[in-house]
Amino acid sequence: MICLRLFCRAAGRVVLCVLLAASAQAAPRPVVLELFTSNSCSSCPPAYALLREFDARSPVDDVRLILLSQHVDYWNRLGWVDRYSSADFTARQRSYAREVFGSGRVYTPQLVVNGRREMVASRRSEVHAAIARAAHDLRLNVTLTARASEGAGVNLVADIAAQAQDAPASVWFALIQDDVVSRVEAGENGGRTLVENGVVRQLRRVGRLSADAVAKPQRFSAQLSRPHGADMQDLSAAVFVQRDDDRRIIGAAEVSLDARTAAR
């Protein structure tokens, strides 16, 4: 009887360990994909198609892709003004080129993975490999909640777990739209209809983590405005934490905005 009880206890511990391991593996690991693009660039639609495919089904198990498609404005000179373009996105891309990759060269479609690696966004094998390498990059535990506010606002709250930091980092919120359809009338894609996921409609720095050997949990909040005419089911919000020195992204999370969010 004693042996049987000892066996059951040992078996119970094994089962518990298996359950804990399965629980730990259940949460997908985030990987942040920043696409710098333009609807006037004829090389960009293949990147849209590839990233929509990967967004629907990650090519790497247990990885959650957070796609941030940022439309630059330097293609607008071709006679078609990309309605999603922003000088701020161009400045962000140029900052990567200058401060991270050292080339000073910008191009579209450029993909930046977790702020660390860059490549042409339509090259399937390179993008797949970069996602696989990045699967364990983000170790900072971040959670995000969203609630609708009065009018067309969305209140976002990010909770960041305690973790010592050896460099200051910035906390960014983004409002993202999927299934964006664009009818392009001029430029290299004149006459084409493009469909894209992950279009950044707002990107805002909301706070900063200081370099701290004894860090404490922190909370950041902000209100972003829902784009006029966008369906709630196509929207999501994201938070990412990015080091100020080498621009590595060290934590991220994303949450969908659905009808329940709108009703709160």
Coordinates of C-alpha atoms in Angstrom, one line a residue:
M1 CA 0.0 0.0 0.0
I2 CA 2.8 2.4 0.9
C3 CA 4.6 1.6 -2.4
L4 CA 1.3 2.2 -4.2
R5 CA 0.8 5.6 -2.5
L6 CA 4.3 6.6 -3.3
F7 CA 3.9 5.6 -6.9
C8 CA 0.6 7.6 -7.2
R9 CA 2.2 10.6 -5.7
A10 CA 5.2 10.4 -8.1
A11 CA 2.8 9.8 -11.0
G12 CA 0.8 12.8 -9.9
R13 CA 3.9 15.0 -9.8
V14 CA 4.8 13.8 -13.3
V15 CA 1.3 14.6 -14.6
L16 CA 1.4 18.0 -12.9
C17 CA 4.8 18.8 -14.5
V18 CA 3.4 17.8 -17.9
L19 CA 0.4 20.0 -17.4
L20 CA 2.6 23.0 -16.2
A21 CA 4.9 22.5 -19.2
A22 CA 1.9 22.4 -21.6
S23 CA 0.5 25.5 -20.0
A24 CA 3.8 27.3 -20.3
Q25 CA 4.0 26.4 -24.0
A26 CA 0.4 27.4 -24.7
A27 CA 1.0 31.1 -24.9
P28 CA 2.4 32.0 -28.4
R29 CA 5.7 33.9 -28.5
P30 CA 5.4 37.3 -30.1
V31 CA 7.5 38.4 -33.1
V32 CA 7.1 41.9 -34.4
L33 CA 7.3 42.4 -38.1
E34 CA 7.6 46.1 -39.3
L35 CA 6.9 46.4 -43.0
F36 CA 7.9 49.7 -44.7
T37 CA 5.9 49.9 -47.8
S38 CA 3.9 52.1 -50.3
N39 CA 0.9 51.4 -52.4
S40 CA 2.7 53.1 -55.3
C41 CA 5.6 50.6 -55.3
S42 CA 5.1 47.7 -57.7
S43 CA 7.4 45.5 -55.6
C44 CA 5.1 45.7 -52.6
P45 CA 2.0 43.6 -53.5
P46 CA 3.9 40.3 -53.4
A47 CA 5.0 41.2 -49.8
Y48 CA 1.4 42.0 -48.9
A49 CA 0.4 38.5 -50.1
L50 CA 3.1 36.7 -48.3
L51 CA 2.6 38.5 -45.0
R52 CA -1.2 38.0 -45.2
E53 CA -0.5 34.3 -45.6
F54 CA 1.9 34.3 -42.7
D55 CA -0.4 36.4 -40.6
A56 CA -3.3 33.9 -41.1
R57 CA -1.0 31.0 -40.2
S58 CA 2.4 31.6 -38.7
P59 CA 5.2 29.6 -40.5
V60 CA 6.7 28.8 -37.1
D61 CA 4.9 26.9 -34.4
D62 CA 3.9 28.7 -31.2
V63 CA 4.7 32.1 -32.7
R64 CA 2.3 35.0 -32.8
L65 CA 3.1 37.5 -35.5
I66 CA 2.4 41.2 -34.8
L67 CA 2.4 42.9 -38.2
L68 CA 3.0 46.6 -38.3
S69 CA 2.7 47.9 -41.9
Q70 CA 3.9 51.4 -42.1
H71 CA 3.4 53.3 -45.4
V72 CA 6.2 55.7 -46.2
D73 CA 5.6 59.0 -48.1
Y74 CA 8.6 59.2 -50.5
W75 CA 6.7 57.3 -53.2
N76 CA 3.9 59.9 -53.3
R77 CA 5.9 61.9 -55.9
L78 CA 4.8 59.5 -58.6
G79 CA 1.4 61.1 -58.8
W80 CA -0.5 58.9 -56.4
V81 CA -0.7 59.9 -52.7
D82 CA -0.9 56.8 -50.6
R83 CA -3.7 57.6 -48.1
Y84 CA -2.0 55.6 -45.4
S85 CA 1.4 57.2 -45.8
S86 CA 3.1 59.3 -43.2
A87 CA 6.3 61.3 -42.8
D88 CA 6.6 59.8 -39.4
F89 CA 6.9 56.3 -40.8
T90 CA 9.5 57.5 -43.3
A91 CA 11.5 59.0 -40.4
R92 CA 11.2 55.7 -38.5
Q93 CA 12.5 53.7 -41.4
R94 CA 15.4 56.2 -42.0
S95 CA 16.3 55.9 -38.3
Y96 CA 16.6 52.2 -38.6
A97 CA 18.8 52.6 -41.7
R98 CA 21.0 55.1 -40.0
E99 CA 21.2 53.9 -36.4
V100 CA 20.7 50.1 -36.6
F101 CA 21.7 48.8 -40.0
G102 CA 24.4 51.4 -40.8
S103 CA 23.6 51.7 -44.5
G104 CA 21.5 54.8 -44.5
R105 CA 19.6 53.2 -47.4
V106 CA 15.8 52.9 -47.4
Y107 CA 13.7 50.8 -49.8
T108 CA 10.3 49.2 -50.1
P109 CA 9.2 46.6 -49.2
Q110 CA 11.6 46.4 -46.3
L111 CA 10.8 44.1 -43.4
V112 CA 12.4 44.7 -39.9
V113 CA 12.0 41.8 -37.5
N114 CA 12.0 42.7 -33.8
G115 CA 14.1 45.8 -34.6
R116 CA 17.1 43.5 -35.2
R117 CA 17.1 42.1 -38.7
E118 CA 16.0 43.4 -42.1
M119 CA 15.3 41.9 -45.5
V120 CA 13.2 42.3 -48.6
A121 CA 9.7 41.5 -47.4
S122 CA 8.7 39.4 -50.4
R123 CA 11.5 36.8 -50.0
R124 CA 9.7 33.9 -48.5
S125 CA 12.7 31.8 -47.3
E126 CA 14.5 34.8 -45.8
V127 CA 11.3 36.0 -44.0
H128 CA 10.6 32.5 -42.7
A129 CA 14.1 32.0 -41.4
A130 CA 14.1 35.4 -39.7
I131 CA 10.9 34.6 -37.9
A132 CA 12.3 31.3 -36.7
R133 CA 15.5 33.1 -35.4
A134 CA 13.4 35.7 -33.7
A135 CA 11.1 33.3 -31.9
H136 CA 13.0 33.6 -28.6
D137 CA 14.0 37.3 -28.8
L138 CA 11.2 38.8 -26.7
R139 CA 11.6 37.8 -23.1
L140 CA 9.8 40.7 -21.4
N141 CA 6.3 39.7 -20.2
V142 CA 3.8 42.3 -21.6
T143 CA -0.1 42.2 -21.5
L144 CA -2.5 44.5 -23.2
T145 CA -6.2 45.2 -22.6
A146 CA -8.5 47.4 -24.7
R147 CA -11.9 49.0 -23.9
A148 CA -14.0 51.4 -25.9
S149 CA -14.4 54.9 -24.6
E150 CA -16.9 57.6 -25.3
G151 CA -17.0 58.6 -28.9
A152 CA -14.6 56.8 -31.2
G153 CA -11.8 56.3 -28.7
V154 CA -10.2 53.1 -27.6
N155 CA -8.5 53.0 -24.1
L156 CA -5.4 50.8 -24.0
V157 CA -3.7 49.6 -20.9
A158 CA -0.4 47.7 -21.0
D159 CA 1.1 45.9 -18.0
I160 CA 4.8 45.2 -18.0
A161 CA 6.2 42.6 -15.6
A162 CA 9.1 43.4 -13.4
Q163 CA 12.4 42.8 -15.1
A164 CA 15.8 44.4 -14.7
Q165 CA 16.8 46.6 -17.7
D166 CA 20.3 47.5 -18.6
A167 CA 19.2 50.2 -21.0
P168 CA 16.2 52.6 -21.2
A169 CA 13.4 51.6 -23.5
S170 CA 10.3 53.2 -25.0
V171 CA 6.8 51.9 -24.9
W172 CA 4.7 52.2 -28.1
F173 CA 1.0 51.7 -28.8
A174 CA -0.3 51.0 -32.3
L175 CA -3.8 50.8 -33.8
I176 CA -3.8 48.3 -36.7
Q177 CA -6.3 47.5 -39.4
D178 CA -6.5 44.2 -41.4
D179 CA -8.2 43.5 -44.7
V180 CA -7.5 47.0 -46.0
V181 CA -8.5 47.4 -49.7
S182 CA -6.9 50.1 -51.7
R183 CA -7.8 51.0 -55.3
V184 CA -4.7 52.6 -56.7
E185 CA -5.3 55.0 -59.6
A186 CA -1.7 56.0 -60.5
G187 CA 1.9 55.2 -59.9
E188 CA 3.5 51.9 -60.5
N189 CA 0.4 50.1 -59.3
G190 CA -2.1 52.2 -61.2
G191 CA -5.3 50.3 -62.0
R192 CA -4.7 47.7 -59.3
T193 CA -6.7 46.8 -56.2
L194 CA -4.5 45.9 -53.3
V195 CA -5.4 44.0 -50.1
E196 CA -3.2 44.3 -47.0
N197 CA -3.1 43.3 -43.4
G198 CA -1.5 45.1 -40.4
V199 CA -1.8 48.6 -41.7
V200 CA -0.8 51.0 -38.9
R201 CA -3.4 53.7 -38.5
Q202 CA -1.8 55.2 -35.4
L203 CA 1.6 54.8 -33.7
R204 CA 2.3 56.6 -30.5
R205 CA 5.1 56.5 -27.9
V206 CA 3.3 56.5 -24.6
G207 CA 6.1 56.1 -22.0
R208 CA 9.5 55.0 -21.1
L209 CA 11.2 52.3 -19.0
S210 CA 14.4 53.5 -17.3
A211 CA 17.5 51.4 -16.9
D212 CA 17.0 49.8 -13.5
A213 CA 18.7 46.9 -11.8
V214 CA 15.7 46.4 -9.5
A215 CA 12.7 47.0 -11.7
K216 CA 9.1 47.0 -10.6
P217 CA 5.9 46.1 -12.6
Q218 CA 4.7 49.1 -14.6
R219 CA 1.5 50.2 -16.3
F220 CA 1.0 52.4 -19.3
S221 CA -2.2 53.7 -20.7
A222 CA -3.4 55.9 -23.5
Q223 CA -6.5 56.5 -25.7
L224 CA -6.3 56.1 -29.5
S225 CA -8.9 57.1 -32.0
R226 CA -10.6 54.5 -34.1
P227 CA -10.3 55.2 -37.8
H228 CA -13.4 56.6 -39.4
G229 CA -15.3 54.0 -41.4
A230 CA -13.2 51.1 -40.2
D231 CA -15.0 47.9 -39.1
M232 CA -14.3 47.0 -35.5
Q233 CA -13.7 43.4 -36.5
D234 CA -10.8 44.5 -38.7
L235 CA -9.0 46.4 -35.9
S236 CA -6.5 45.4 -33.3
A237 CA -4.2 47.1 -30.9
A238 CA -0.6 46.4 -30.1
V239 CA 2.1 47.4 -27.6
F240 CA 5.8 46.9 -28.0
V241 CA 8.8 47.8 -25.9
Q242 CA 11.9 49.0 -27.8
R243 CA 15.3 49.7 -26.4
D244 CA 16.5 53.2 -27.1
D245 CA 20.1 52.3 -27.7
D246 CA 20.2 49.4 -30.2
R247 CA 16.4 49.6 -31.1
R248 CA 15.8 45.9 -30.2
I249 CA 12.2 45.1 -29.4
I250 CA 12.2 43.2 -26.1
G251 CA 8.4 42.7 -25.4
A252 CA 5.1 43.0 -27.3
A253 CA 1.5 42.0 -27.2
E254 CA -1.6 42.4 -29.4
V255 CA -5.3 42.3 -28.8
S256 CA -8.2 42.2 -31.2
L257 CA -10.9 44.9 -31.1
D258 CA -14.3 43.2 -31.6
A259 CA -17.9 43.9 -30.9
R260 CA -17.4 43.1 -27.2
T261 CA -14.7 45.8 -26.9
A262 CA -17.0 48.3 -28.6
A263 CA -19.8 47.6 -26.3
R264 CA -17.9 48.1 -23.1

